């Protein structure tokens, strides 16, 4: 599984770049714009081809999942921790019953093991030193002993793919390895093609 997370910043021709990634085979995009209002998200979604909306996980404004027929919602770590466990389970069930996916972010193996919530998959970071965040050192989490769909993030590019899967991850999440390069589409294709030789 190859997931791309959007840059936190607004990028030039961003919707076109996203459409190009989907056309090149991107399975899932996590739409994460912490500074955007609901209208900001809508403006970007309106420029992304409708045929790709069902491949988008949104990190804020969950009401947009229904309006745009998105893939589902992603709960970042703090949002997940703000829930009472029973309320979290109930919320996940509500979305699943409507046909939406629910995922979440983690920053330790122990928290994944301790969390009983039924997420489709979880993002664990940082596996390696971050490309998008200076000074964000990798932890090299080995998840071979975890029975969950764990997606590795942090320092993921074509050079670290094999090492990520060797650590037991079921997929990778890429941010800086796409958006911090000169050509996002070329970088995606390089990672995508390398992934096909590993999986």
Tab-separated table of C-alpha atoms in Angstrom:
chain	number	residue	atom	x	y	z
A	1	UNK	CA	0.000	0.000	0.000
A	2	UNK	CA	1.339	3.392	-1.033
A	3	UNK	CA	-0.227	6.444	0.596
A	4	UNK	CA	0.700	10.056	-0.119
A	5	UNK	CA	0.047	12.815	2.397
A	6	UNK	CA	-0.386	16.334	1.107
A	7	UNK	CA	2.052	19.064	2.025
A	8	UNK	CA	0.867	21.137	4.971
A	9	UNK	CA	1.483	24.250	2.862
A	10	UNK	CA	-0.556	25.329	-0.117
A	11	UNK	CA	1.360	24.454	-3.282
A	12	UNK	CA	1.281	25.964	-6.748
A	13	UNK	CA	-0.907	23.927	-9.119
A	14	UNK	CA	-1.541	21.529	-6.241
A	15	UNK	CA	-4.806	20.069	-7.545
A	16	UNK	CA	-3.195	19.303	-10.916
A	17	UNK	CA	-0.273	17.605	-9.177
A	18	UNK	CA	-2.702	15.532	-7.100
A	19	UNK	CA	-4.740	14.573	-10.164
A	20	UNK	CA	-1.516	13.527	-11.903
A	21	UNK	CA	-0.541	11.302	-8.952
A	22	UNK	CA	-3.934	9.591	-9.009
A	23	UNK	CA	-3.715	9.097	-12.772
A	24	UNK	CA	-0.286	7.502	-12.264
A	25	UNK	CA	-1.702	4.938	-9.835
A	26	UNK	CA	-1.941	6.567	-6.400
A	27	UNK	CA	-4.233	4.426	-4.267
A	28	UNK	CA	-4.893	6.715	-1.289
A	29	UNK	CA	-4.274	10.409	-0.616
A	30	UNK	CA	-4.419	11.869	2.891
A	31	UNK	CA	-5.643	15.453	2.615
A	32	UNK	CA	-4.039	17.336	5.504
A	33	UNK	CA	-4.004	21.126	5.562
A	34	UNK	CA	-3.871	22.254	9.236
A	35	UNK	CA	-4.264	25.950	8.399
A	36	UNK	CA	-7.168	25.511	5.978
A	37	UNK	CA	-10.746	26.385	6.820
A	38	UNK	CA	-13.573	24.170	5.610
A	39	UNK	CA	-13.889	26.466	2.579
A	40	UNK	CA	-10.181	26.016	1.875
A	41	UNK	CA	-10.615	22.250	1.806
A	42	UNK	CA	-13.666	22.606	-0.439
A	43	UNK	CA	-11.800	24.849	-2.866
A	44	UNK	CA	-9.057	22.224	-3.241
A	45	UNK	CA	-11.484	19.291	-3.440
A	46	UNK	CA	-13.478	21.111	-6.126
A	47	UNK	CA	-10.350	21.108	-8.301
A	48	UNK	CA	-9.593	17.403	-7.798
A	49	UNK	CA	-11.331	15.166	-10.324
A	50	UNK	CA	-14.498	13.664	-8.818
A	51	UNK	CA	-13.467	10.174	-9.946
A	52	UNK	CA	-10.647	10.332	-7.371
A	53	UNK	CA	-12.659	11.583	-4.398
A	54	UNK	CA	-13.258	8.024	-3.153
A	55	UNK	CA	-9.481	7.642	-2.696
A	56	UNK	CA	-9.149	10.641	-0.339
A	57	UNK	CA	-8.894	10.453	3.457
A	58	UNK	CA	-9.540	13.806	5.134
A	59	UNK	CA	-7.828	14.950	8.347
A	60	UNK	CA	-10.215	17.758	9.311
A	61	UNK	CA	-13.870	18.667	8.742
A	62	UNK	CA	-15.238	15.102	8.669
A	63	UNK	CA	-18.589	16.380	7.417
A	64	UNK	CA	-16.926	16.761	4.003
A	65	UNK	CA	-16.674	12.959	3.674
A	66	UNK	CA	-20.373	12.752	2.883
A	67	UNK	CA	-20.570	15.942	0.832
A	68	UNK	CA	-17.717	14.889	-1.476
A	69	UNK	CA	-18.151	11.098	-1.156
A	70	UNK	CA	-14.595	10.739	0.154
A	71	UNK	CA	-12.920	7.495	1.239
A	72	UNK	CA	-13.094	8.380	4.913
A	73	UNK	CA	-11.663	10.245	7.897
A	74	UNK	CA	-8.254	10.158	9.515
A	75	UNK	CA	-7.924	10.875	13.226
A	76	UNK	CA	-4.599	12.428	14.076
A	77	UNK	CA	-3.109	11.360	17.395
A	78	UNK	CA	-4.480	14.189	19.541
A	79	UNK	CA	-7.947	13.902	18.011
A	80	UNK	CA	-7.953	10.185	18.837
A	81	UNK	CA	-6.731	10.776	22.404
A	82	UNK	CA	-9.486	13.344	22.956
A	83	UNK	CA	-12.088	10.592	22.574
A	84	UNK	CA	-13.326	8.440	25.428
A	85	UNK	CA	-12.624	4.818	24.246
A	86	UNK	CA	-16.318	3.886	24.045
A	87	UNK	CA	-17.120	7.096	22.159
A	88	UNK	CA	-14.233	6.375	19.773
A	89	UNK	CA	-15.595	2.893	19.035
A	90	UNK	CA	-19.074	4.321	18.473
A	91	UNK	CA	-17.757	7.014	16.128
A	92	UNK	CA	-15.787	4.484	14.074
A	93	UNK	CA	-18.884	2.285	13.819
A	94	UNK	CA	-21.047	5.194	12.624
A	95	UNK	CA	-18.618	5.968	9.805
A	96	UNK	CA	-18.106	2.309	8.866
A	97	UNK	CA	-21.859	1.756	8.687
A	98	UNK	CA	-22.025	4.619	6.193
A	99	UNK	CA	-19.332	2.998	4.063
A	100	UNK	CA	-16.425	5.213	5.165
A	101	UNK	CA	-12.970	4.170	6.305
A	102	UNK	CA	-11.450	5.375	9.601
A	103	UNK	CA	-7.689	5.479	10.239
A	104	UNK	CA	-5.402	7.099	12.810
A	105	UNK	CA	-1.842	8.276	13.550
A	106	UNK	CA	0.495	6.873	16.195
A	107	UNK	CA	3.999	7.702	17.362
A	108	UNK	CA	4.793	4.565	19.370
A	109	UNK	CA	4.357	0.810	18.956
A	110	UNK	CA	3.038	0.477	22.486
A	111	UNK	CA	0.162	2.860	21.784
A	112	UNK	CA	-0.889	0.802	18.754
A	113	UNK	CA	-0.891	-2.400	20.806
A	114	UNK	CA	-2.822	-0.715	23.632
A	115	UNK	CA	-5.470	0.763	21.330
A	116	UNK	CA	-8.414	-1.579	20.813
A	117	UNK	CA	-10.128	0.627	18.226
A	118	UNK	CA	-10.910	-1.042	14.898
A	119	UNK	CA	-9.069	1.202	12.427
A	120	UNK	CA	-8.653	0.086	8.818
A	121	UNK	CA	-4.960	0.922	9.124
A	122	UNK	CA	-2.720	3.109	11.266
A	123	UNK	CA	0.182	5.403	10.415
A	124	UNK	CA	3.292	5.030	12.585
A	125	UNK	CA	6.075	7.620	12.484
A	126	UNK	CA	8.880	8.432	12.316
A	127	UNK	CA	10.419	5.204	11.012
A	128	UNK	CA	13.436	7.005	9.532
A	129	UNK	CA	14.685	10.592	9.777
A	130	UNK	CA	12.010	12.862	8.367
A	131	UNK	CA	12.458	14.435	4.938
A	132	UNK	CA	9.817	17.133	5.515
A	133	UNK	CA	10.683	18.047	9.137
A	134	UNK	CA	14.271	18.949	9.994
A	135	UNK	CA	15.608	17.336	13.155
A	136	UNK	CA	12.803	14.765	13.333
A	137	UNK	CA	14.915	11.647	13.969
A	138	UNK	CA	13.732	8.180	13.002
A	139	UNK	CA	12.936	5.534	15.618
A	140	UNK	CA	13.310	2.435	13.404
A	141	UNK	CA	10.161	0.834	14.851
A	142	UNK	CA	10.067	-2.919	14.129
A	143	UNK	CA	6.418	-3.956	13.792
A	144	UNK	CA	6.864	-7.566	12.692
A	145	UNK	CA	5.239	-8.648	15.971
A	146	UNK	CA	2.142	-6.430	15.629
A	147	UNK	CA	-1.006	-7.956	14.147
A	148	UNK	CA	-2.337	-4.780	12.535
A	149	UNK	CA	-2.226	-2.901	9.257
A	150	UNK	CA	0.653	-0.571	10.147
A	151	UNK	CA	1.807	1.942	7.535
A	152	UNK	CA	5.329	3.322	8.010
A	153	UNK	CA	5.994	7.040	7.709
A	154	UNK	CA	9.004	9.307	8.123
A	155	UNK	CA	11.960	9.366	5.749
A	156	UNK	CA	10.225	7.200	3.155
A	157	UNK	CA	11.580	7.331	-0.390
A	158	UNK	CA	12.799	4.796	-2.970
A	159	UNK	CA	16.002	4.216	-0.962
A	160	UNK	CA	14.231	3.255	2.283
A	161	UNK	CA	11.340	1.187	0.873
A	162	UNK	CA	12.962	-2.220	1.276
A	163	UNK	CA	14.098	-1.462	4.830
A	164	UNK	CA	10.555	-0.353	5.718
A	165	UNK	CA	8.994	-3.616	4.585
A	166	UNK	CA	11.791	-5.581	6.277
A	167	UNK	CA	10.602	-3.981	9.543
A	168	UNK	CA	7.150	-5.503	9.049
A	169	UNK	CA	5.117	-2.616	7.618
A	170	UNK	CA	2.156	-3.378	5.356
A	171	UNK	CA	2.620	-0.162	3.408
A	172	UNK	CA	4.265	3.252	3.322
A	173	UNK	CA	3.118	6.835	3.715
A	174	UNK	CA	5.111	9.419	1.779
A	175	UNK	CA	5.192	13.189	2.283
A	176	UNK	CA	8.613	14.823	1.901
A	177	UNK	CA	9.718	12.115	-0.548
A	178	UNK	CA	7.135	13.541	-2.975
A	179	UNK	CA	6.608	17.216	-2.161
A	180	UNK	CA	10.184	18.144	-1.185
A	181	UNK	CA	11.492	17.114	-4.601
A	182	UNK	CA	11.713	19.057	-7.851
A	183	UNK	CA	9.151	16.901	-9.647
A	184	UNK	CA	6.390	15.354	-7.501
A	185	UNK	CA	5.077	13.110	-10.294
A	186	UNK	CA	8.513	11.780	-11.225
A	187	UNK	CA	9.310	11.093	-7.558
A	188	UNK	CA	5.978	9.301	-7.103
A	189	UNK	CA	6.532	7.109	-10.152
A	190	UNK	CA	10.035	6.176	-8.940
A	191	UNK	CA	8.670	5.090	-5.545
A	192	UNK	CA	5.613	3.408	-7.088
A	193	UNK	CA	7.696	1.375	-9.534
A	194	UNK	CA	10.213	0.396	-6.866
A	195	UNK	CA	7.375	-0.712	-4.597
A	196	UNK	CA	6.063	-3.071	-7.281
A	197	UNK	CA	9.410	-4.896	-7.276
A	198	UNK	CA	9.242	-5.361	-3.486
A	199	UNK	CA	5.611	-6.382	-2.946
